[in-house]
Amino acid sequence: MTEVILCLDIGGTNCRIGLVDRENRLYGQRMTGTGALAEKGFMEGLAELIRGYAAQYREQFQIRGVSLGFPSTIDRTRRHVLSTPNIPGLNDISVADFLEEKLQIPVFLERDVNLLLLHDLDRFGLLGEKTVIGIYFGTGIGNGIYINGRLLYGRNGVAGELGHIPQLHSHSRCGCGNPNCVEAMGGGKYLEELCEKDFPGTGIKDIYRLHGDTPQIRAQVEAMGATVACEVNILDPDYVILGGGLLQMEDFPVELLEQYIRRHTRKPFPEQNLRLLYSAATQENGVIGAGIYGWRILSQQRFCSGSGSAVPARA
Protein backbone atom coordinates (compact mmCIF):
# COMPACT_ATOMS: atom_id res chain seq x y z
CA MET A 1 0.00 0.00 0.00
CA THR A 2 1.40 3.40 -1.00
CA GLU A 3 2.41 5.62 1.91
CA VAL A 4 1.24 9.24 1.63
CA ILE A 5 0.84 12.40 3.61
CA LEU A 6 -2.52 14.14 3.55
CA CYS A 7 -1.73 17.74 2.60
CA LEU A 8 -3.70 20.98 2.72
CA ASP A 9 -2.92 24.41 1.30
CA ILE A 10 -5.32 26.73 3.12
CA GLY A 11 -5.90 30.19 1.73
CA GLY A 12 -8.21 33.01 2.61
CA THR A 13 -10.64 31.99 -0.15
CA ASN A 14 -9.93 28.38 -1.10
CA CYS A 15 -8.52 25.27 0.51
CA ARG A 16 -6.73 22.67 -1.64
CA ILE A 17 -6.30 19.11 -0.37
CA GLY A 18 -4.46 16.09 -1.75
CA LEU A 19 -2.22 13.12 -1.00
CA VAL A 20 1.54 13.24 -1.63
CA ASP A 21 3.83 10.20 -1.69
CA ARG A 22 7.57 10.01 -0.99
CA GLU A 23 8.39 10.84 -4.63
CA ASN A 24 6.22 13.98 -4.45
CA ARG A 25 3.52 12.51 -6.66
CA LEU A 26 0.10 14.03 -6.03
CA TYR A 27 -3.15 12.06 -5.83
CA GLY A 28 -6.77 13.07 -5.47
CA GLN A 29 -6.36 16.83 -5.35
CA ARG A 30 -9.54 18.81 -4.91
CA MET A 31 -10.55 22.28 -3.78
CA THR A 32 -13.17 23.61 -1.41
CA GLY A 33 -14.08 27.07 -0.21
CA THR A 34 -12.36 28.12 3.01
CA GLY A 35 -15.55 29.83 4.16
CA ALA A 36 -17.36 26.48 4.28
CA LEU A 37 -15.02 25.34 7.07
CA ALA A 38 -16.29 28.08 9.37
CA GLU A 39 -19.91 26.92 9.43
CA LYS A 40 -19.27 24.68 12.46
CA GLY A 41 -16.31 26.67 13.70
CA PHE A 42 -13.13 26.71 11.63
CA MET A 43 -11.17 24.06 13.54
CA GLU A 44 -14.12 21.66 13.81
CA GLY A 45 -14.82 22.15 10.13
CA LEU A 46 -11.18 21.50 9.27
CA ALA A 47 -11.08 18.28 11.30
CA GLU A 48 -14.30 17.11 9.63
CA LEU A 49 -12.91 17.87 6.16
CA ILE A 50 -9.75 15.87 6.87
CA ARG A 51 -11.65 12.92 8.35
CA GLY A 52 -14.06 12.75 5.42
CA TYR A 53 -11.32 13.04 2.81
CA ALA A 54 -9.12 10.41 4.51
CA ALA A 55 -12.01 7.95 4.73
CA GLN A 56 -12.34 7.94 0.93
CA TYR A 57 -8.73 6.81 0.44
CA ARG A 58 -8.12 4.56 3.43
CA GLU A 59 -8.22 1.36 1.37
CA GLN A 60 -5.84 2.68 -1.30
CA PHE A 61 -3.24 4.55 0.74
CA GLN A 62 -1.56 4.46 4.14
CA ILE A 63 -1.77 8.01 5.50
CA ARG A 64 1.32 8.72 7.62
CA GLY A 65 0.51 12.27 8.70
CA VAL A 66 -1.28 15.53 7.94
CA SER A 67 0.69 18.54 6.69
CA LEU A 68 -0.96 21.96 6.50
CA GLY A 69 0.03 25.33 5.11
CA PHE A 70 -1.67 28.44 6.53
CA PRO A 71 -1.63 32.09 5.41
CA SER A 72 -0.65 32.89 8.98
CA THR A 73 2.09 33.67 11.39
CA ILE A 74 3.06 30.48 13.21
CA ASP A 75 5.12 30.12 16.36
CA ARG A 76 8.68 28.77 16.29
CA THR A 77 7.60 25.30 17.44
CA ARG A 78 5.33 25.04 14.36
CA ARG A 79 2.46 23.88 16.59
CA HIS A 80 0.55 27.10 17.22
CA VAL A 81 -1.07 29.55 14.77
CA LEU A 82 -0.54 33.07 16.10
CA SER A 83 -2.63 35.18 13.73
CA THR A 84 -4.41 34.90 10.37
CA PRO A 85 -5.65 38.23 9.01
CA ASN A 86 -7.88 36.76 6.26
CA ILE A 87 -9.54 33.84 8.09
CA PRO A 88 -11.85 34.70 11.00
CA GLY A 89 -11.42 32.50 14.06
CA LEU A 90 -7.91 31.31 13.23
CA ASN A 91 -5.92 33.29 15.78
CA ASP A 92 -4.00 32.08 18.85
CA ILE A 93 -4.89 28.39 18.35
CA SER A 94 -2.78 25.28 19.04
CA VAL A 95 -3.75 23.76 15.71
CA ALA A 96 -1.40 20.77 15.81
CA ASP A 97 -2.49 19.72 19.31
CA PHE A 98 -6.16 20.10 18.44
CA LEU A 99 -5.97 18.10 15.21
CA GLU A 100 -3.75 15.36 16.64
CA GLU A 101 -6.28 14.80 19.42
CA LYS A 102 -9.15 14.70 16.91
CA LEU A 103 -7.44 12.63 14.21
CA GLN A 104 -4.93 10.51 16.16
CA ILE A 105 -2.22 11.10 13.54
CA PRO A 106 0.90 13.33 13.41
CA VAL A 107 0.18 16.89 12.26
CA PHE A 108 2.70 19.35 10.82
CA LEU A 109 2.16 23.10 10.34
CA GLU A 110 3.98 25.64 8.19
CA ARG A 111 3.43 29.04 6.58
CA ASP A 112 1.94 28.61 3.12
CA VAL A 113 4.70 30.67 1.52
CA ASN A 114 7.38 28.37 2.95
CA LEU A 115 5.63 25.40 1.37
CA LEU A 116 5.61 27.18 -1.99
CA LEU A 117 9.32 27.77 -1.56
CA LEU A 118 10.00 24.12 -0.68
CA HIS A 119 8.14 23.05 -3.83
CA ASP A 120 10.21 25.42 -5.94
CA LEU A 121 13.48 24.39 -4.27
CA ASP A 122 12.68 20.79 -5.15
CA ARG A 123 11.62 21.69 -8.71
CA PHE A 124 14.86 23.57 -9.39
CA GLY A 125 17.06 21.06 -7.55
CA LEU A 126 18.15 23.61 -4.93
CA LEU A 127 17.52 21.69 -1.69
CA GLY A 128 20.90 21.72 0.03
CA GLU A 129 23.65 24.04 1.18
CA LYS A 130 22.53 27.22 -0.54
CA THR A 131 20.90 30.54 0.28
CA VAL A 132 17.65 30.95 -1.64
CA ILE A 133 14.88 33.49 -1.17
CA GLY A 134 11.36 33.09 -2.49
CA ILE A 135 9.17 36.17 -2.94
CA TYR A 136 5.55 35.65 -3.99
CA PHE A 137 3.40 38.64 -4.93
CA GLY A 138 -0.31 38.07 -4.40
CA THR A 139 -2.84 39.93 -2.28
CA GLY A 140 0.15 40.66 -0.08
CA ILE A 141 3.85 39.84 -0.34
CA GLY A 142 4.87 36.36 0.78
CA ASN A 143 8.49 35.62 1.58
CA GLY A 144 10.41 32.48 2.49
CA ILE A 145 14.14 32.38 3.31
CA TYR A 146 16.16 29.17 2.96
CA ILE A 147 19.73 29.07 4.28
CA ASN A 148 21.98 25.99 4.22
CA GLY A 149 19.19 23.42 4.25
CA ARG A 150 16.88 25.20 6.67
CA LEU A 151 13.97 27.58 6.46
CA LEU A 152 14.65 30.68 8.51
CA TYR A 153 12.13 30.99 11.37
CA GLY A 154 13.57 33.68 13.63
CA ARG A 155 13.15 34.09 17.36
CA ASN A 156 9.34 34.14 17.31
CA GLY A 157 8.84 31.97 14.23
CA VAL A 158 7.70 34.85 12.02
CA ALA A 159 10.82 35.63 9.96
CA GLY A 160 10.23 36.63 6.35
CA GLU A 161 7.58 39.32 6.74
CA LEU A 162 9.17 41.20 3.86
CA GLY A 163 5.94 42.96 2.91
CA HIS A 164 6.06 44.89 6.17
CA ILE A 165 9.22 46.82 5.48
CA PRO A 166 8.21 50.48 5.93
CA GLN A 167 8.04 52.55 2.77
CA LEU A 168 8.32 56.05 4.14
CA HIS A 169 6.02 58.81 2.89
CA SER A 170 3.69 56.37 1.09
CA HIS A 171 0.69 57.67 3.10
CA SER A 172 -0.97 54.25 3.17
CA ARG A 173 -1.94 51.93 6.00
CA CYS A 174 -1.32 48.20 5.80
CA GLY A 175 -3.80 45.52 6.80
CA CYS A 176 -1.46 44.62 9.66
CA GLY A 177 -2.23 48.01 11.23
CA ASN A 178 1.17 49.61 10.67
CA PRO A 179 1.55 52.69 8.49
CA ASN A 180 3.51 52.66 5.23
CA CYS A 181 4.21 48.93 4.76
CA VAL A 182 5.48 48.25 1.24
CA GLU A 183 2.84 45.51 0.91
CA ALA A 184 0.17 48.20 0.74
CA MET A 185 1.60 49.26 -2.63
CA GLY A 186 3.45 46.16 -3.83
CA GLY A 187 0.56 43.73 -3.36
CA GLY A 188 -2.73 43.02 -5.07
CA LYS A 189 -4.80 45.21 -2.77
CA TYR A 190 -3.18 48.23 -4.39
CA LEU A 191 -4.46 47.04 -7.78
CA GLU A 192 -7.97 46.87 -6.38
CA GLU A 193 -7.64 50.48 -5.22
CA LEU A 194 -6.38 51.55 -8.65
CA CYS A 195 -9.32 49.90 -10.39
CA GLU A 196 -11.71 51.70 -8.09
CA LYS A 197 -10.11 55.16 -8.05
CA ASP A 198 -7.99 55.60 -11.18
CA PHE A 199 -9.23 53.03 -13.71
CA PRO A 200 -13.00 52.67 -13.21
CA GLY A 201 -14.49 50.06 -15.47
CA THR A 202 -11.28 48.01 -15.60
CA GLY A 203 -11.36 44.57 -14.01
CA ILE A 204 -8.33 43.69 -11.96
CA LYS A 205 -7.42 40.82 -14.30
CA ASP A 206 -7.02 43.32 -17.17
CA ILE A 207 -5.14 46.05 -15.37
CA TYR A 208 -1.65 45.21 -16.63
CA ARG A 209 -2.90 44.61 -20.17
CA LEU A 210 -4.74 47.92 -20.36
CA HIS A 211 -2.69 50.17 -18.08
CA GLY A 212 0.75 48.57 -17.84
CA ASP A 213 2.62 51.69 -18.95
CA THR A 214 0.88 54.21 -16.70
CA PRO A 215 2.76 55.98 -13.87
CA GLN A 216 0.58 54.23 -11.28
CA ILE A 217 1.48 50.74 -12.49
CA ARG A 218 5.13 51.60 -12.99
CA ALA A 219 5.22 52.88 -9.41
CA GLN A 220 3.74 49.63 -8.17
CA VAL A 221 6.20 47.50 -10.13
CA GLU A 222 9.08 49.63 -8.83
CA ALA A 223 7.85 49.04 -5.27
CA MET A 224 7.91 45.30 -6.00
CA GLY A 225 11.39 45.49 -7.48
CA ALA A 226 12.75 47.56 -4.59
CA THR A 227 11.32 45.03 -2.14
CA VAL A 228 13.18 42.19 -3.85
CA ALA A 229 16.38 44.26 -4.00
CA CYS A 230 16.14 45.02 -0.29
CA GLU A 231 16.38 41.36 0.66
CA VAL A 232 18.97 40.62 -2.04
CA ASN A 233 21.20 43.38 -0.64
CA ILE A 234 20.94 41.91 2.86
CA LEU A 235 21.35 38.18 2.11
CA ASP A 236 23.33 38.05 -1.18
CA PRO A 237 21.44 34.84 -2.13
CA ASP A 238 22.52 32.16 -4.58
CA TYR A 239 19.09 32.34 -6.21
CA VAL A 240 15.92 34.44 -6.05
CA ILE A 241 12.64 32.69 -6.88
CA LEU A 242 9.77 34.97 -7.88
CA GLY A 243 6.13 33.99 -8.16
CA GLY A 244 2.59 34.62 -7.01
CA GLY A 245 -0.66 35.61 -8.64
CA LEU A 246 0.43 39.08 -9.76
CA LEU A 247 3.29 37.74 -11.85
CA GLN A 248 0.92 35.26 -13.47
CA MET A 249 -1.57 37.90 -14.58
CA GLU A 250 -1.94 38.69 -18.27
CA ASP A 251 0.78 41.03 -19.57
CA PHE A 252 2.47 41.50 -16.21
CA PRO A 253 5.63 43.54 -17.07
CA VAL A 254 8.30 41.02 -16.09
CA GLU A 255 11.10 42.86 -17.89
CA LEU A 256 10.21 46.09 -16.09
CA LEU A 257 10.24 44.27 -12.75
CA GLU A 258 13.70 42.90 -13.46
CA GLN A 259 14.91 46.37 -14.45
CA TYR A 260 13.74 47.78 -11.12
CA ILE A 261 15.23 44.87 -9.17
CA ARG A 262 18.61 45.49 -10.78
CA ARG A 263 18.31 49.27 -10.42
CA HIS A 264 17.93 48.98 -6.64
CA THR A 265 20.39 46.11 -6.08
CA ARG A 266 23.88 47.11 -4.96
CA LYS A 267 26.57 47.35 -7.64
CA PRO A 268 28.77 45.71 -8.67
CA PHE A 269 27.74 42.84 -6.41
CA PRO A 270 25.34 41.21 -5.81
CA GLU A 271 23.75 42.76 -8.92
CA GLN A 272 26.23 41.31 -11.42
CA ASN A 273 25.70 37.72 -10.19
CA LEU A 274 21.96 38.02 -9.53
CA ARG A 275 20.13 34.85 -10.57
CA LEU A 276 16.35 35.05 -10.89
CA LEU A 277 14.06 32.04 -11.29
CA TYR A 278 10.29 31.98 -11.73
CA SER A 279 7.78 29.75 -9.98
CA ALA A 280 5.48 27.70 -12.22
CA ALA A 281 1.88 28.90 -12.46
CA THR A 282 0.08 25.83 -11.12
CA GLN A 283 -2.50 25.25 -8.39
CA GLU A 284 -0.74 22.27 -6.84
CA ASN A 285 2.53 23.83 -5.67
CA GLY A 286 1.43 24.44 -2.09
CA VAL A 287 -0.04 20.95 -1.67
CA ILE A 288 3.10 19.27 -2.97
CA GLY A 289 5.21 21.59 -0.82
CA ALA A 290 3.22 20.45 2.21
CA GLY A 291 4.10 16.87 1.28
CA ILE A 292 7.80 17.67 0.95
CA TYR A 293 7.69 19.35 4.36
CA GLY A 294 5.84 16.47 6.02
CA TRP A 295 8.14 13.77 4.68
CA ARG A 296 11.20 15.73 5.79
CA ILE A 297 9.84 15.97 9.33
CA LEU A 298 9.00 12.27 9.43
CA SER A 299 12.46 11.31 8.15
CA GLN A 300 14.10 13.47 10.81
CA GLN A 301 12.02 11.85 13.52
CA ARG A 302 13.16 8.40 12.37
CA PHE A 303 16.76 9.57 12.24
CA CYS A 304 16.57 10.93 15.76
CA SER A 305 14.82 7.94 17.34
CA GLY A 306 16.84 5.36 15.41
CA SER A 307 20.37 6.65 15.93
CA GLY A 308 20.28 8.67 19.10
CA SER A 309 22.04 11.44 17.19
CA ALA A 310 21.03 15.06 17.17
CA VAL A 311 18.02 15.95 15.09
CA PRO A 312 19.18 17.10 11.62
CA ALA A 313 18.20 20.45 10.17
CA ARG A 314 14.49 20.89 9.75
CA ALA A 315 12.91 21.75 6.44
Coordinates of C-alpha atoms in Angstrom, one line a residue:
M1 CA 0.0 0.0 0.0
T2 CA 1.4 3.4 -1.0
E3 CA 2.4 5.6 1.9
V4 CA 1.2 9.2 1.6
I5 CA 0.8 12.4 3.6
L6 CA -2.5 14.1 3.6
C7 CA -1.7 17.7 2.6
L8 CA -3.7 21.0 2.7
D9 CA -2.9 24.4 1.3
I10 CA -5.3 26.7 3.1
G11 CA -5.9 30.2 1.7
G12 CA -8.2 33.0 2.6
T13 CA -10.6 32.0 -0.1
N14 CA -9.9 28.4 -1.1
C15 CA -8.5 25.3 0.5
R16 CA -6.7 22.7 -1.6
I17 CA -6.3 19.1 -0.4
G18 CA -4.5 16.1 -1.7
L19 CA -2.2 13.1 -1.0
V20 CA 1.5 13.2 -1.6
D21 CA 3.8 10.2 -1.7
R22 CA 7.6 10.0 -1.0
E23 CA 8.4 10.8 -4.6
N24 CA 6.2 14.0 -4.4
R25 CA 3.5 12.5 -6.7
L26 CA 0.1 14.0 -6.0
Y27 CA -3.1 12.1 -5.8
G28 CA -6.8 13.1 -5.5
Q29 CA -6.4 16.8 -5.3
R30 CA -9.5 18.8 -4.9
M31 CA -10.5 22.3 -3.8
T32 CA -13.2 23.6 -1.4
G33 CA -14.1 27.1 -0.2
T34 CA -12.4 28.1 3.0
G35 CA -15.6 29.8 4.2
A36 CA -17.4 26.5 4.3
L37 CA -15.0 25.3 7.1
A38 CA -16.3 28.1 9.4
E39 CA -19.9 26.9 9.4
K40 CA -19.3 24.7 12.5
G41 CA -16.3 26.7 13.7
F42 CA -13.1 26.7 11.6
M43 CA -11.2 24.1 13.5
E44 CA -14.1 21.7 13.8
G45 CA -14.8 22.2 10.1
L46 CA -11.2 21.5 9.3
A47 CA -11.1 18.3 11.3
E48 CA -14.3 17.1 9.6
L49 CA -12.9 17.9 6.2
I50 CA -9.7 15.9 6.9
R51 CA -11.6 12.9 8.4
G52 CA -14.1 12.8 5.4
Y53 CA -11.3 13.0 2.8
A54 CA -9.1 10.4 4.5
A55 CA -12.0 7.9 4.7
Q56 CA -12.3 7.9 0.9
Y57 CA -8.7 6.8 0.4
R58 CA -8.1 4.6 3.4
E59 CA -8.2 1.4 1.4
Q60 CA -5.8 2.7 -1.3
F61 CA -3.2 4.5 0.7
Q62 CA -1.6 4.5 4.1
I63 CA -1.8 8.0 5.5
R64 CA 1.3 8.7 7.6
G65 CA 0.5 12.3 8.7
V66 CA -1.3 15.5 7.9
S67 CA 0.7 18.5 6.7
L68 CA -1.0 22.0 6.5
G69 CA 0.0 25.3 5.1
F70 CA -1.7 28.4 6.5
P71 CA -1.6 32.1 5.4
S72 CA -0.7 32.9 9.0
T73 CA 2.1 33.7 11.4
I74 CA 3.1 30.5 13.2
D75 CA 5.1 30.1 16.4
R76 CA 8.7 28.8 16.3
T77 CA 7.6 25.3 17.4
R78 CA 5.3 25.0 14.4
R79 CA 2.5 23.9 16.6
H80 CA 0.5 27.1 17.2
V81 CA -1.1 29.6 14.8
L82 CA -0.5 33.1 16.1
S83 CA -2.6 35.2 13.7
T84 CA -4.4 34.9 10.4
P85 CA -5.7 38.2 9.0
N86 CA -7.9 36.8 6.3
I87 CA -9.5 33.8 8.1
P88 CA -11.9 34.7 11.0
G89 CA -11.4 32.5 14.1
L90 CA -7.9 31.3 13.2
N91 CA -5.9 33.3 15.8
D92 CA -4.0 32.1 18.8
I93 CA -4.9 28.4 18.3
S94 CA -2.8 25.3 19.0
V95 CA -3.7 23.8 15.7
A96 CA -1.4 20.8 15.8
D97 CA -2.5 19.7 19.3
F98 CA -6.2 20.1 18.4
L99 CA -6.0 18.1 15.2
E100 CA -3.7 15.4 16.6
E101 CA -6.3 14.8 19.4
K102 CA -9.2 14.7 16.9
L103 CA -7.4 12.6 14.2
Q104 CA -4.9 10.5 16.2
I105 CA -2.2 11.1 13.5
P106 CA 0.9 13.3 13.4
V107 CA 0.2 16.9 12.3
F108 CA 2.7 19.4 10.8
L109 CA 2.2 23.1 10.3
E110 CA 4.0 25.6 8.2
R111 CA 3.4 29.0 6.6
D112 CA 1.9 28.6 3.1
V113 CA 4.7 30.7 1.5
N114 CA 7.4 28.4 3.0
L115 CA 5.6 25.4 1.4
L116 CA 5.6 27.2 -2.0
L117 CA 9.3 27.8 -1.6
L118 CA 10.0 24.1 -0.7
H119 CA 8.1 23.0 -3.8
D120 CA 10.2 25.4 -5.9
L121 CA 13.5 24.4 -4.3
D122 CA 12.7 20.8 -5.2
R123 CA 11.6 21.7 -8.7
F124 CA 14.9 23.6 -9.4
G125 CA 17.1 21.1 -7.5
L126 CA 18.1 23.6 -4.9
L127 CA 17.5 21.7 -1.7
G128 CA 20.9 21.7 0.0
E129 CA 23.7 24.0 1.2
K130 CA 22.5 27.2 -0.5
T131 CA 20.9 30.5 0.3
V132 CA 17.7 31.0 -1.6
I133 CA 14.9 33.5 -1.2
G134 CA 11.4 33.1 -2.5
I135 CA 9.2 36.2 -2.9
Y136 CA 5.5 35.6 -4.0
F137 CA 3.4 38.6 -4.9
G138 CA -0.3 38.1 -4.4
T139 CA -2.8 39.9 -2.3
G140 CA 0.2 40.7 -0.1
I141 CA 3.9 39.8 -0.3
G142 CA 4.9 36.4 0.8
N143 CA 8.5 35.6 1.6
G144 CA 10.4 32.5 2.5
I145 CA 14.1 32.4 3.3
Y146 CA 16.2 29.2 3.0
I147 CA 19.7 29.1 4.3
N148 CA 22.0 26.0 4.2
G149 CA 19.2 23.4 4.3
R150 CA 16.9 25.2 6.7
L151 CA 14.0 27.6 6.5
L152 CA 14.7 30.7 8.5
Y153 CA 12.1 31.0 11.4
G154 CA 13.6 33.7 13.6
R155 CA 13.2 34.1 17.4
N156 CA 9.3 34.1 17.3
G157 CA 8.8 32.0 14.2
V158 CA 7.7 34.8 12.0
A159 CA 10.8 35.6 10.0
G160 CA 10.2 36.6 6.4
E161 CA 7.6 39.3 6.7
L162 CA 9.2 41.2 3.9
G163 CA 5.9 43.0 2.9
H164 CA 6.1 44.9 6.2
I165 CA 9.2 46.8 5.5
P166 CA 8.2 50.5 5.9
Q167 CA 8.0 52.5 2.8
L168 CA 8.3 56.1 4.1
H169 CA 6.0 58.8 2.9
S170 CA 3.7 56.4 1.1
H171 CA 0.7 57.7 3.1
S172 CA -1.0 54.2 3.2
R173 CA -1.9 51.9 6.0
C174 CA -1.3 48.2 5.8
G175 CA -3.8 45.5 6.8
C176 CA -1.5 44.6 9.7
G177 CA -2.2 48.0 11.2
N178 CA 1.2 49.6 10.7
P179 CA 1.5 52.7 8.5
N180 CA 3.5 52.7 5.2
C181 CA 4.2 48.9 4.8
V182 CA 5.5 48.3 1.2
E183 CA 2.8 45.5 0.9
A184 CA 0.2 48.2 0.7
M185 CA 1.6 49.3 -2.6
G186 CA 3.4 46.2 -3.8
G187 CA 0.6 43.7 -3.4
G188 CA -2.7 43.0 -5.1
K189 CA -4.8 45.2 -2.8
Y190 CA -3.2 48.2 -4.4
L191 CA -4.5 47.0 -7.8
E192 CA -8.0 46.9 -6.4
E193 CA -7.6 50.5 -5.2
L194 CA -6.4 51.6 -8.7
C195 CA -9.3 49.9 -10.4
E196 CA -11.7 51.7 -8.1
K197 CA -10.1 55.2 -8.0
D198 CA -8.0 55.6 -11.2
F199 CA -9.2 53.0 -13.7
P200 CA -13.0 52.7 -13.2
G201 CA -14.5 50.1 -15.5
T202 CA -11.3 48.0 -15.6
G203 CA -11.4 44.6 -14.0
I204 CA -8.3 43.7 -12.0
K205 CA -7.4 40.8 -14.3
D206 CA -7.0 43.3 -17.2
I207 CA -5.1 46.1 -15.4
Y208 CA -1.7 45.2 -16.6
R209 CA -2.9 44.6 -20.2
L210 CA -4.7 47.9 -20.4
H211 CA -2.7 50.2 -18.1
G212 CA 0.8 48.6 -17.8
D213 CA 2.6 51.7 -18.9
T214 CA 0.9 54.2 -16.7
P215 CA 2.8 56.0 -13.9
Q216 CA 0.6 54.2 -11.3
I217 CA 1.5 50.7 -12.5
R218 CA 5.1 51.6 -13.0
A219 CA 5.2 52.9 -9.4
Q220 CA 3.7 49.6 -8.2
V221 CA 6.2 47.5 -10.1
E222 CA 9.1 49.6 -8.8
A223 CA 7.9 49.0 -5.3
M224 CA 7.9 45.3 -6.0
G225 CA 11.4 45.5 -7.5
A226 CA 12.8 47.6 -4.6
T227 CA 11.3 45.0 -2.1
V228 CA 13.2 42.2 -3.9
A229 CA 16.4 44.3 -4.0
C230 CA 16.1 45.0 -0.3
E231 CA 16.4 41.4 0.7
V232 CA 19.0 40.6 -2.0
N233 CA 21.2 43.4 -0.6
I234 CA 20.9 41.9 2.9
L235 CA 21.3 38.2 2.1
D236 CA 23.3 38.0 -1.2
P237 CA 21.4 34.8 -2.1
D238 CA 22.5 32.2 -4.6
Y239 CA 19.1 32.3 -6.2
V240 CA 15.9 34.4 -6.0
I241 CA 12.6 32.7 -6.9
L242 CA 9.8 35.0 -7.9
G243 CA 6.1 34.0 -8.2
G244 CA 2.6 34.6 -7.0
G245 CA -0.7 35.6 -8.6
L246 CA 0.4 39.1 -9.8
L247 CA 3.3 37.7 -11.9
Q248 CA 0.9 35.3 -13.5
M249 CA -1.6 37.9 -14.6
E250 CA -1.9 38.7 -18.3
D251 CA 0.8 41.0 -19.6
F252 CA 2.5 41.5 -16.2
P253 CA 5.6 43.5 -17.1
V254 CA 8.3 41.0 -16.1
E255 CA 11.1 42.9 -17.9
L256 CA 10.2 46.1 -16.1
L257 CA 10.2 44.3 -12.8
E258 CA 13.7 42.9 -13.5
Q259 CA 14.9 46.4 -14.5
Y260 CA 13.7 47.8 -11.1
I261 CA 15.2 44.9 -9.2
R262 CA 18.6 45.5 -10.8
R263 CA 18.3 49.3 -10.4
H264 CA 17.9 49.0 -6.6
T265 CA 20.4 46.1 -6.1
R266 CA 23.9 47.1 -5.0
K267 CA 26.6 47.4 -7.6
P268 CA 28.8 45.7 -8.7
F269 CA 27.7 42.8 -6.4
P270 CA 25.3 41.2 -5.8
E271 CA 23.7 42.8 -8.9
Q272 CA 26.2 41.3 -11.4
N273 CA 25.7 37.7 -10.2
L274 CA 22.0 38.0 -9.5
R275 CA 20.1 34.8 -10.6
L276 CA 16.3 35.0 -10.9
L277 CA 14.1 32.0 -11.3
Y278 CA 10.3 32.0 -11.7
S279 CA 7.8 29.8 -10.0
A280 CA 5.5 27.7 -12.2
A281 CA 1.9 28.9 -12.5
T282 CA 0.1 25.8 -11.1
Q283 CA -2.5 25.2 -8.4
E284 CA -0.7 22.3 -6.8
N285 CA 2.5 23.8 -5.7
G286 CA 1.4 24.4 -2.1
V287 CA 0.0 21.0 -1.7
I288 CA 3.1 19.3 -3.0
G289 CA 5.2 21.6 -0.8
A290 CA 3.2 20.4 2.2
G291 CA 4.1 16.9 1.3
I292 CA 7.8 17.7 1.0
Y293 CA 7.7 19.3 4.4
G294 CA 5.8 16.5 6.0
W295 CA 8.1 13.8 4.7
R296 CA 11.2 15.7 5.8
I297 CA 9.8 16.0 9.3
L298 CA 9.0 12.3 9.4
S299 CA 12.5 11.3 8.1
Q300 CA 14.1 13.5 10.8
Q301 CA 12.0 11.9 13.5
R302 CA 13.2 8.4 12.4
F303 CA 16.8 9.6 12.2
C304 CA 16.6 10.9 15.8
S305 CA 14.8 7.9 17.3
G306 CA 16.8 5.4 15.4
S307 CA 20.4 6.7 15.9
G308 CA 20.3 8.7 19.1
S309 CA 22.0 11.4 17.2
A310 CA 21.0 15.1 17.2
V311 CA 18.0 15.9 15.1
P312 CA 19.2 17.1 11.6
A313 CA 18.2 20.4 10.2
R314 CA 14.5 20.9 9.8
A315 CA 12.9 21.7 6.4

